[in-house]
Amino acid sequence: MAGDKDTLLSMGFDPARVDWALRATNNRGLQPAMDHILENEGKPIPDPSTAAPTSASGSVGQPMDVDVDDDDDEDALRRLMGTKTSTTSSGEAEPKSIKCSECGKVFKNTALANYHAEKSGHDQFEESTEEIKPLTEEEKQQKLTELREKIAAKRSVKAQQEAVEARANEAIRRKSGKDVGKLKDELKAKELVKEAEQKRREKLEDAKAKASVKAQIEADKKARAERAAREKALRDGQPIVDAQASASSTPTATASSSSGTSGRDFKDTRLQIRMAAGGTPYTTTLPSDATLREVAEFLAGQTLSVDVETVTFAQHFPRKTFSRDQFNNTLRELGLTPSAVLIAS
């Protein structure tokens, strides 16, 4: 209706939204149109060509586009509109509204009565002679203010709910971050343990290498001293004493004087095992009653290139190779106590 449209435009509403509201409410009046505008504030305006036509009068049970939240709003709407009774010129009462026979509420048109029927479940209506007066400008502004306050309240409740959800999501995010941080710390601690173990192994290998180099230096010193002693004896015309014979006679004499002390009284045997292919020698101390097979098992535990079932051992001084049958003999029985150097291949 042109009058309702002009009134809505005078309130400052957008012309396109006014047309949408009148079209959506089937021109049922000023109040439904204003309710539609406020309810759909901020929503995009649909294309008029795609809007589905609806019945102007409606029927009981048909959903209508009326923003009446509860029965109290209906009562407030009726109070704002006011009621009065009119009669025809012949003295008979003329129907001006629709009244619910179950609760006594009066509605201006069929649309409001349909909405009341949907909400309350009432299905008994009758025509009434009470006429609902149109809203005055003051009443329109008051209703507009009330509806805006109601929308603001709904938005405030929604904002509070969103804030609660945001706090819950933030708590979940922080907990996930703590769990990830804890996992990273555990992985870092494991890496530090691995690094410390690697450094310990490297340090042990360095110590073994230094010991091997030191032993080699001592052997070189002894060899140079023996060579110097032989040269001096030659210069002085003195007899030359064979160092190897002297070295071999010394343990023999000692053994005879101590009744085989080297073979019986040494509980432990210190071994230096060198690989025939070269590399850092391995040093260990085993009981003198340990077998040669236990020596092979020790060496297999130090390097993957050694197999207990195929490895062989030999000595350079005196030159000797141990057979597989001797692997069950003890170090004392093989004459390797109290110390010996073995070549593994």
mmCIF file of C-alpha atoms in Angstrom:
data_model
loop_
_atom_site.group_PDB
_atom_site.id
_atom_site.type_symbol
_atom_site.label_atom_id
_atom_site.label_comp_id
_atom_site.label_asym_id
_atom_site.label_seq_id
_atom_site.Cartn_x
_atom_site.Cartn_y
_atom_site.Cartn_z
ATOM 1 C CA MET A 1 0.000 0.000 0.000
ATOM 2 C CA ALA A 2 1.216 3.455 -0.895
ATOM 3 C CA GLY A 3 0.392 4.850 2.559
ATOM 4 C CA ASP A 4 2.401 2.179 4.411
ATOM 5 C CA LYS A 5 5.326 2.595 2.022
ATOM 6 C CA ASP A 6 5.380 6.375 2.470
ATOM 7 C CA THR A 7 5.250 5.954 6.254
ATOM 8 C CA LEU A 8 8.179 3.513 6.240
ATOM 9 C CA LEU A 9 10.195 5.750 3.929
ATOM 10 C CA SER A 10 9.534 8.694 6.244
ATOM 11 C CA MET A 11 11.036 6.650 9.100
ATOM 12 C CA GLY A 12 14.303 6.541 7.171
ATOM 13 C CA PHE A 13 14.227 2.924 5.950
ATOM 14 C CA ASP A 14 15.939 1.983 2.676
ATOM 15 C CA PRO A 15 13.407 2.000 -0.250
ATOM 16 C CA ALA A 16 14.601 -1.420 -1.484
ATOM 17 C CA ARG A 17 14.105 -2.945 1.974
ATOM 18 C CA VAL A 18 10.687 -1.290 2.242
ATOM 19 C CA ASP A 19 9.632 -2.876 -1.063
ATOM 20 C CA TRP A 20 11.011 -6.234 0.100
ATOM 21 C CA ALA A 21 9.126 -6.032 3.402
ATOM 22 C CA LEU A 22 5.793 -5.098 1.754
ATOM 23 C CA ARG A 23 6.249 -7.843 -0.808
ATOM 24 C CA ALA A 24 7.227 -10.471 1.804
ATOM 25 C CA THR A 25 4.259 -9.602 4.081
ATOM 26 C CA ASN A 26 1.829 -9.423 1.136
ATOM 27 C CA ASN A 27 0.971 -5.800 2.072
ATOM 28 C CA ARG A 28 -0.663 -6.923 5.317
ATOM 29 C CA GLY A 29 -0.032 -3.599 6.952
ATOM 30 C CA LEU A 30 2.507 -1.221 8.408
ATOM 31 C CA GLN A 31 3.395 -3.227 11.493
ATOM 32 C CA PRO A 32 4.253 -6.557 9.787
ATOM 33 C CA ALA A 33 6.349 -4.692 7.209
ATOM 34 C CA MET A 34 8.258 -2.792 9.907
ATOM 35 C CA ASP A 35 8.794 -6.021 11.856
ATOM 36 C CA HIS A 36 10.148 -7.674 8.694
ATOM 37 C CA ILE A 37 12.606 -4.819 8.078
ATOM 38 C CA LEU A 38 13.971 -4.941 11.630
ATOM 39 C CA GLU A 39 14.155 -8.733 11.734
ATOM 40 C CA ASN A 40 16.094 -8.935 8.440
ATOM 41 C CA GLU A 41 18.371 -5.993 9.089
ATOM 42 C CA GLY A 42 21.782 -6.635 7.535
ATOM 43 C CA LYS A 43 20.584 -9.542 5.351
ATOM 44 C CA PRO A 44 20.952 -9.342 1.534
ATOM 45 C CA ILE A 45 17.825 -8.327 -0.370
ATOM 46 C CA PRO A 46 16.588 -11.194 -2.582
ATOM 47 C CA ASP A 47 15.811 -10.773 -6.253
ATOM 48 C CA PRO A 48 12.057 -9.982 -6.607
ATOM 49 C CA SER A 49 11.828 -12.233 -9.690
ATOM 50 C CA THR A 50 12.783 -15.319 -7.641
ATOM 51 C CA ALA A 51 10.436 -14.659 -4.689
ATOM 52 C CA ALA A 52 7.604 -17.183 -4.359
ATOM 53 C CA PRO A 53 4.104 -15.602 -4.279
ATOM 54 C CA THR A 54 2.056 -16.148 -1.134
ATOM 55 C CA SER A 55 -1.610 -15.793 -0.300
ATOM 56 C CA ALA A 56 -2.683 -12.386 0.944
ATOM 57 C CA SER A 57 -5.187 -13.744 3.429
ATOM 58 C CA GLY A 58 -3.354 -16.887 4.603
ATOM 59 C CA SER A 59 -4.961 -19.783 6.477
ATOM 60 C CA VAL A 60 -4.790 -21.251 9.980
ATOM 61 C CA GLY A 61 -1.624 -23.381 10.301
ATOM 62 C CA GLN A 62 0.211 -21.610 7.345
ATOM 63 C CA PRO A 63 3.567 -20.070 8.478
ATOM 64 C CA MET A 64 3.529 -16.268 8.234
ATOM 65 C CA ASP A 65 6.428 -13.778 8.303
ATOM 66 C CA VAL A 66 5.428 -12.077 11.568
ATOM 67 C CA ASP A 67 7.972 -11.230 14.247
ATOM 68 C CA VAL A 68 5.995 -11.990 17.393
ATOM 69 C CA ASP A 69 8.278 -13.740 19.836
ATOM 70 C CA ASP A 70 5.688 -14.766 22.462
ATOM 71 C CA ASP A 71 2.181 -14.075 23.728
ATOM 72 C CA ASP A 72 3.379 -11.081 25.744
ATOM 73 C CA ASP A 73 4.511 -9.421 22.516
ATOM 74 C CA GLU A 74 1.051 -10.051 21.059
ATOM 75 C CA ASP A 75 -0.560 -8.425 24.084
ATOM 76 C CA ALA A 76 1.792 -5.469 23.823
ATOM 77 C CA LEU A 77 1.020 -5.174 20.107
ATOM 78 C CA ARG A 78 -2.704 -5.151 20.751
ATOM 79 C CA ARG A 79 -2.332 -2.571 23.530
ATOM 80 C CA LEU A 80 -0.286 -0.337 21.239
ATOM 81 C CA MET A 81 -2.855 -0.671 18.485
ATOM 82 C CA GLY A 82 -5.859 -0.165 20.831
ATOM 83 C CA THR A 83 -9.419 -1.510 20.266
ATOM 84 C CA LYS A 84 -12.843 -0.026 19.681
ATOM 85 C CA THR A 85 -16.266 -1.257 18.652
ATOM 86 C CA SER A 86 -18.076 -0.026 15.566
ATOM 87 C CA THR A 87 -21.506 -0.711 14.133
ATOM 88 C CA THR A 88 -23.087 -0.567 10.733
ATOM 89 C CA SER A 89 -25.542 2.124 9.709
ATOM 90 C CA SER A 90 -28.358 -0.274 10.389
ATOM 91 C CA GLY A 91 -27.273 -0.639 14.031
ATOM 92 C CA GLU A 92 -25.785 -4.123 13.634
ATOM 93 C CA ALA A 93 -22.152 -4.723 14.768
ATOM 94 C CA GLU A 94 -19.712 -5.015 11.870
ATOM 95 C CA PRO A 95 -16.728 -7.490 12.225
ATOM 96 C CA LYS A 96 -13.481 -5.561 12.490
ATOM 97 C CA SER A 97 -11.047 -8.209 13.797
ATOM 98 C CA ILE A 98 -10.513 -11.876 14.618
ATOM 99 C CA LYS A 99 -10.771 -13.127 18.200
ATOM 100 C CA CYS A 100 -9.431 -16.364 19.721
ATOM 101 C CA SER A 101 -12.296 -18.063 21.489
ATOM 102 C CA GLU A 102 -9.930 -20.023 23.756
ATOM 103 C CA CYS A 103 -7.826 -17.187 25.189
ATOM 104 C CA GLY A 104 -9.784 -14.053 24.180
ATOM 105 C CA LYS A 105 -6.979 -12.357 22.277
ATOM 106 C CA VAL A 106 -7.957 -10.107 19.388
ATOM 107 C CA PHE A 107 -6.001 -9.868 16.137
ATOM 108 C CA LYS A 108 -6.116 -7.268 13.411
ATOM 109 C CA ASN A 109 -5.957 -9.695 10.487
ATOM 110 C CA THR A 110 -5.844 -13.331 9.508
ATOM 111 C CA ALA A 111 -2.019 -13.376 9.362
ATOM 112 C CA LEU A 112 -1.649 -12.547 13.056
ATOM 113 C CA ALA A 113 -4.385 -15.044 13.942
ATOM 114 C CA ASN A 114 -2.576 -17.751 11.920
ATOM 115 C CA TYR A 115 0.683 -17.087 13.731
ATOM 116 C CA HIS A 116 -1.077 -17.226 17.111
ATOM 117 C CA ALA A 117 -2.628 -20.550 16.114
ATOM 118 C CA GLU A 118 0.833 -21.953 15.226
ATOM 119 C CA LYS A 119 2.353 -20.903 18.526
ATOM 120 C CA SER A 120 -0.446 -21.716 20.941
ATOM 121 C CA GLY A 121 -2.173 -24.597 19.181
ATOM 122 C CA HIS A 122 -5.532 -22.818 19.499
ATOM 123 C CA ASP A 123 -7.915 -23.504 16.654
ATOM 124 C CA GLN A 124 -11.129 -21.777 17.756
ATOM 125 C CA PHE A 125 -11.466 -18.264 16.277
ATOM 126 C CA GLU A 126 -14.422 -15.955 15.672
ATOM 127 C CA GLU A 127 -15.069 -12.587 14.139
ATOM 128 C CA SER A 128 -15.036 -9.632 16.525
ATOM 129 C CA THR A 129 -16.443 -6.147 16.410
ATOM 130 C CA GLU A 130 -13.394 -4.718 18.182
ATOM 131 C CA GLU A 131 -11.416 -2.507 15.819
ATOM 132 C CA ILE A 132 -7.689 -2.212 16.312
ATOM 133 C CA LYS A 133 -6.664 1.385 15.834
ATOM 134 C CA PRO A 134 -3.653 2.155 13.603
ATOM 135 C CA LEU A 135 -0.470 3.199 15.365
ATOM 136 C CA THR A 136 0.144 6.905 15.945
ATOM 137 C CA GLU A 137 3.517 8.419 15.137
ATOM 138 C CA GLU A 138 4.464 8.304 18.810
ATOM 139 C CA GLU A 139 3.417 4.661 19.076
ATOM 140 C CA LYS A 140 5.321 3.820 15.917
ATOM 141 C CA GLN A 141 8.489 5.343 17.308
ATOM 142 C CA GLN A 142 7.973 3.575 20.647
ATOM 143 C CA LYS A 143 7.431 0.247 18.901
ATOM 144 C CA LEU A 144 10.459 0.865 16.698
ATOM 145 C CA THR A 145 12.559 1.592 19.782
ATOM 146 C CA GLU A 146 11.318 -1.537 21.545
ATOM 147 C CA LEU A 147 12.064 -3.723 18.561
ATOM 148 C CA ARG A 148 15.530 -2.251 18.168
ATOM 149 C CA GLU A 149 16.223 -2.846 21.864
ATOM 150 C CA LYS A 150 15.019 -6.437 21.480
ATOM 151 C CA ILE A 151 17.323 -7.000 18.497
ATOM 152 C CA ALA A 152 20.222 -5.405 20.408
ATOM 153 C CA ALA A 153 19.536 -7.722 23.363
ATOM 154 C CA LYS A 154 19.544 -10.762 21.076
ATOM 155 C CA ARG A 155 22.824 -9.632 19.542
ATOM 156 C CA SER A 156 24.297 -9.089 23.015
ATOM 157 C CA VAL A 157 23.343 -12.627 24.070
ATOM 158 C CA LYS A 158 24.802 -14.002 20.853
ATOM 159 C CA ALA A 159 28.026 -12.031 21.389
ATOM 160 C CA GLN A 160 28.318 -13.428 24.925
ATOM 161 C CA GLN A 161 27.833 -16.967 23.642
ATOM 162 C CA GLU A 162 30.462 -16.409 20.958
ATOM 163 C CA ALA A 163 32.846 -15.027 23.602
ATOM 164 C CA VAL A 164 32.346 -18.143 25.749
ATOM 165 C CA GLU A 165 32.965 -20.372 22.732
ATOM 166 C CA ALA A 166 36.051 -18.344 21.818
ATOM 167 C CA ARG A 167 37.458 -18.771 25.342
ATOM 168 C CA ALA A 168 36.791 -22.516 25.217
ATOM 169 C CA ASN A 169 38.516 -22.780 21.815
ATOM 170 C CA GLU A 170 41.468 -20.761 23.125
ATOM 171 C CA ALA A 171 41.784 -23.089 26.132
ATOM 172 C CA ILE A 172 41.797 -26.102 23.806
ATOM 173 C CA ARG A 173 44.401 -24.447 21.576
ATOM 174 C CA ARG A 174 46.662 -23.650 24.534
ATOM 175 C CA LYS A 175 46.375 -27.199 25.901
ATOM 176 C CA SER A 176 47.294 -28.582 22.472
ATOM 177 C CA GLY A 177 50.263 -26.205 22.359
ATOM 178 C CA LYS A 178 51.427 -27.384 25.805
ATOM 179 C CA ASP A 179 51.152 -31.033 24.749
ATOM 180 C CA VAL A 180 53.177 -30.357 21.599
ATOM 181 C CA GLY A 181 55.765 -28.445 23.630
ATOM 182 C CA LYS A 182 56.056 -31.304 26.131
ATOM 183 C CA LEU A 183 56.554 -33.791 23.301
ATOM 184 C CA LYS A 184 59.265 -31.580 21.772
ATOM 185 C CA ASP A 185 61.039 -31.354 25.153
ATOM 186 C CA GLU A 186 60.988 -35.143 25.516
ATOM 187 C CA LEU A 187 62.412 -35.603 22.015
ATOM 188 C CA LYS A 188 65.103 -33.023 22.742
ATOM 189 C CA ALA A 189 66.028 -34.801 26.004
ATOM 190 C CA LYS A 190 66.347 -38.107 24.136
ATOM 191 C CA GLU A 191 68.578 -36.454 21.522
ATOM 192 C CA LEU A 192 70.799 -35.057 24.288
ATOM 193 C CA VAL A 193 71.113 -38.534 25.828
ATOM 194 C CA LYS A 194 72.080 -39.967 22.426
ATOM 195 C CA GLU A 195 74.659 -37.222 21.897
ATOM 196 C CA ALA A 196 76.151 -37.828 25.370
ATOM 197 C CA GLU A 197 76.395 -41.582 24.686
ATOM 198 C CA GLN A 198 78.036 -40.922 21.310
ATOM 199 C CA LYS A 199 80.562 -38.576 22.917
ATOM 200 C CA ARG A 200 81.289 -41.202 25.600
ATOM 201 C CA ARG A 201 81.971 -43.846 22.953
ATOM 202 C CA GLU A 202 84.176 -41.470 20.980
ATOM 203 C CA LYS A 203 86.112 -40.582 24.137
ATOM 204 C CA LEU A 204 86.614 -44.280 24.939
ATOM 205 C CA GLU A 205 87.830 -44.982 21.423
ATOM 206 C CA ASP A 206 90.215 -42.034 21.622
ATOM 207 C CA ALA A 207 91.579 -43.358 24.897
ATOM 208 C CA LYS A 208 92.132 -46.796 23.342
ATOM 209 C CA ALA A 209 93.867 -45.242 20.355
ATOM 210 C CA LYS A 210 96.135 -43.168 22.608
ATOM 211 C CA ALA A 211 96.992 -46.259 24.654
ATOM 212 C CA SER A 212 97.887 -48.127 21.479
ATOM 213 C CA VAL A 213 100.073 -45.283 20.260
ATOM 214 C CA LYS A 214 101.765 -45.058 23.656
ATOM 215 C CA ALA A 215 102.459 -48.805 23.662
ATOM 216 C CA GLN A 216 103.939 -48.544 20.178
ATOM 217 C CA ILE A 217 106.142 -45.639 21.261
ATOM 218 C CA GLU A 218 107.403 -47.641 24.246
ATOM 219 C CA ALA A 219 108.168 -50.603 21.996
ATOM 220 C CA ASP A 220 110.075 -48.336 19.588
ATOM 221 C CA LYS A 221 112.044 -46.845 22.489
ATOM 222 C CA LYS A 222 112.982 -50.315 23.724
ATOM 223 C CA ALA A 223 114.030 -51.394 20.243
ATOM 224 C CA ARG A 224 116.207 -48.287 19.821
ATOM 225 C CA ALA A 225 117.772 -48.846 23.253
ATOM 226 C CA GLU A 226 118.600 -52.452 22.401
ATOM 227 C CA ARG A 227 120.074 -51.407 19.052
ATOM 228 C CA ALA A 228 122.173 -48.739 20.758
ATOM 229 C CA ALA A 229 123.358 -51.282 23.328
ATOM 230 C CA ARG A 230 124.463 -53.705 20.598
ATOM 231 C CA GLU A 231 126.297 -50.955 18.725
ATOM 232 C CA LYS A 232 128.077 -49.870 21.923
ATOM 233 C CA ALA A 233 129.046 -53.469 22.653
ATOM 234 C CA LEU A 234 130.501 -53.778 19.179
ATOM 235 C CA ARG A 235 132.476 -50.579 19.624
ATOM 236 C CA ASP A 236 133.772 -51.667 23.030
ATOM 237 C CA GLY A 237 134.551 -55.196 21.876
ATOM 238 C CA GLN A 238 132.192 -56.721 24.404
ATOM 239 C CA PRO A 239 130.032 -59.789 23.710
ATOM 240 C CA ILE A 240 126.635 -59.084 22.222
ATOM 241 C CA VAL A 241 123.694 -60.310 24.289
ATOM 242 C CA ASP A 242 120.618 -61.295 22.242
ATOM 243 C CA ALA A 243 117.673 -59.349 23.648
ATOM 244 C CA GLN A 244 115.138 -61.978 22.610
ATOM 245 C CA ALA A 245 117.164 -64.768 24.186
ATOM 246 C CA SER A 246 117.628 -62.679 27.307
ATOM 247 C CA ALA A 247 113.934 -61.907 27.401
ATOM 248 C CA SER A 248 113.037 -65.578 26.928
ATOM 249 C CA SER A 249 115.522 -66.773 29.510
ATOM 250 C CA THR A 250 114.298 -64.335 32.117
ATOM 251 C CA PRO A 251 110.763 -65.748 32.382
ATOM 252 C CA THR A 252 112.259 -69.258 32.295
ATOM 253 C CA ALA A 253 114.454 -68.487 35.239
ATOM 254 C CA THR A 254 111.654 -66.799 37.009
ATOM 255 C CA ALA A 255 109.370 -69.712 36.337
ATOM 256 C CA SER A 256 111.900 -72.186 37.700
ATOM 257 C CA SER A 257 112.496 -70.107 40.798
ATOM 258 C CA SER A 258 108.832 -69.504 41.475
ATOM 259 C CA SER A 259 107.565 -72.919 40.327
ATOM 260 C CA GLY A 260 105.560 -71.611 37.359
ATOM 261 C CA THR A 261 104.202 -68.461 38.941
ATOM 262 C CA SER A 262 103.173 -66.957 35.577
ATOM 263 C CA GLY A 263 100.931 -69.859 34.792
ATOM 264 C CA ARG A 264 99.299 -70.432 38.147
ATOM 265 C CA ASP A 265 99.257 -67.332 40.304
ATOM 266 C CA PHE A 266 97.883 -64.717 37.867
ATOM 267 C CA LYS A 267 94.084 -64.636 38.196
ATOM 268 C CA ASP A 268 93.561 -62.158 35.324
ATOM 269 C CA THR A 269 95.064 -61.842 31.885
ATOM 270 C CA ARG A 270 95.411 -58.561 30.026
ATOM 271 C CA LEU A 271 94.952 -58.951 26.260
ATOM 272 C CA GLN A 272 95.585 -56.611 23.341
ATOM 273 C CA ILE A 273 93.818 -57.804 20.207
ATOM 274 C CA ARG A 274 94.894 -56.403 16.848
ATOM 275 C CA MET A 275 93.035 -56.902 13.597
ATOM 276 C CA ALA A 276 95.032 -58.370 10.719
ATOM 277 C CA ALA A 277 93.368 -55.834 8.396
ATOM 278 C CA GLY A 278 94.600 -52.973 10.562
ATOM 279 C CA GLY A 279 92.756 -50.455 12.657
ATOM 280 C CA THR A 280 92.570 -49.600 16.345
ATOM 281 C CA PRO A 281 93.478 -52.523 18.629
ATOM 282 C CA TYR A 282 91.054 -53.691 21.333
ATOM 283 C CA THR A 283 92.244 -54.081 24.915
ATOM 284 C CA THR A 284 90.512 -56.073 27.647
ATOM 285 C CA THR A 285 91.199 -57.960 30.858
ATOM 286 C CA LEU A 286 89.703 -61.435 31.288
ATOM 287 C CA PRO A 287 90.065 -64.120 33.970
ATOM 288 C CA SER A 288 92.989 -66.427 33.298
ATOM 289 C CA ASP A 289 90.501 -69.326 33.327
ATOM 290 C CA ALA A 290 88.503 -67.783 30.465
ATOM 291 C CA THR A 291 88.595 -69.720 27.208
ATOM 292 C CA LEU A 292 89.852 -68.512 23.849
ATOM 293 C CA ARG A 293 86.232 -68.694 22.653
ATOM 294 C CA GLU A 294 85.298 -66.047 25.235
ATOM 295 C CA VAL A 295 88.017 -63.838 23.722
ATOM 296 C CA ALA A 296 86.351 -64.341 20.307
ATOM 297 C CA GLU A 297 82.939 -63.438 21.772
ATOM 298 C CA PHE A 298 84.417 -60.278 23.306
ATOM 299 C CA LEU A 299 85.898 -59.257 19.959
ATOM 300 C CA ALA A 300 82.605 -59.981 18.115
ATOM 301 C CA GLY A 301 80.862 -57.662 20.545
ATOM 302 C CA GLN A 302 83.259 -54.846 19.631
ATOM 303 C CA THR A 303 83.051 -55.023 15.836
ATOM 304 C CA LEU A 304 80.553 -56.383 13.324
ATOM 305 C CA SER A 305 83.321 -57.652 11.032
ATOM 306 C CA VAL A 306 84.145 -60.553 13.371
ATOM 307 C CA ASP A 307 82.221 -63.843 13.538
ATOM 308 C CA VAL A 308 82.829 -66.089 16.559
ATOM 309 C CA GLU A 309 82.604 -69.222 14.416
ATOM 310 C CA THR A 310 85.155 -68.157 11.792
ATOM 311 C CA VAL A 311 87.665 -65.884 13.541
ATOM 312 C CA THR A 312 91.226 -67.165 14.146
ATOM 313 C CA PHE A 313 93.960 -65.945 16.503
ATOM 314 C CA ALA A 314 97.761 -65.920 16.200
ATOM 315 C CA GLN A 315 100.844 -64.579 18.032
ATOM 316 C CA HIS A 316 103.909 -62.901 16.545
ATOM 317 C CA PHE A 317 106.214 -63.417 19.544
ATOM 318 C CA PRO A 318 106.551 -66.306 19.807
ATOM 319 C CA ARG A 319 105.023 -66.986 16.387
ATOM 320 C CA LYS A 320 102.056 -69.251 16.886
ATOM 321 C CA THR A 321 98.613 -69.853 15.394
ATOM 322 C CA PHE A 322 95.779 -71.198 17.536
ATOM 323 C CA SER A 323 93.544 -73.834 15.952
ATOM 324 C CA ARG A 324 89.763 -74.050 16.376
ATOM 325 C CA ASP A 325 90.299 -77.063 18.664
ATOM 326 C CA GLN A 326 92.125 -74.806 21.129
ATOM 327 C CA PHE A 327 89.153 -72.385 21.491
ATOM 328 C CA ASN A 328 87.951 -74.396 24.497
ATOM 329 C CA ASN A 329 91.340 -74.117 26.263
ATOM 330 C CA THR A 330 91.833 -71.484 28.929
ATOM 331 C CA LEU A 331 94.211 -68.558 28.604
ATOM 332 C CA ARG A 332 96.388 -70.118 31.340
ATOM 333 C CA GLU A 333 96.566 -73.404 29.460
ATOM 334 C CA LEU A 334 97.537 -71.598 26.235
ATOM 335 C CA GLY A 335 100.343 -69.709 28.031
ATOM 336 C CA LEU A 336 98.801 -66.288 27.462
ATOM 337 C CA THR A 337 98.970 -65.139 31.085
ATOM 338 C CA PRO A 338 99.576 -62.614 32.536
ATOM 339 C CA SER A 339 99.399 -60.608 29.278
ATOM 340 C CA ALA A 340 99.532 -61.229 25.561
ATOM 341 C CA VAL A 341 99.071 -59.670 22.123
ATOM 342 C CA LEU A 342 96.801 -61.555 19.714
ATOM 343 C CA ILE A 343 96.321 -61.010 15.987
ATOM 344 C CA ALA A 344 92.701 -61.690 14.847
ATOM 345 C CA SER A 345 91.789 -62.541 11.283
#
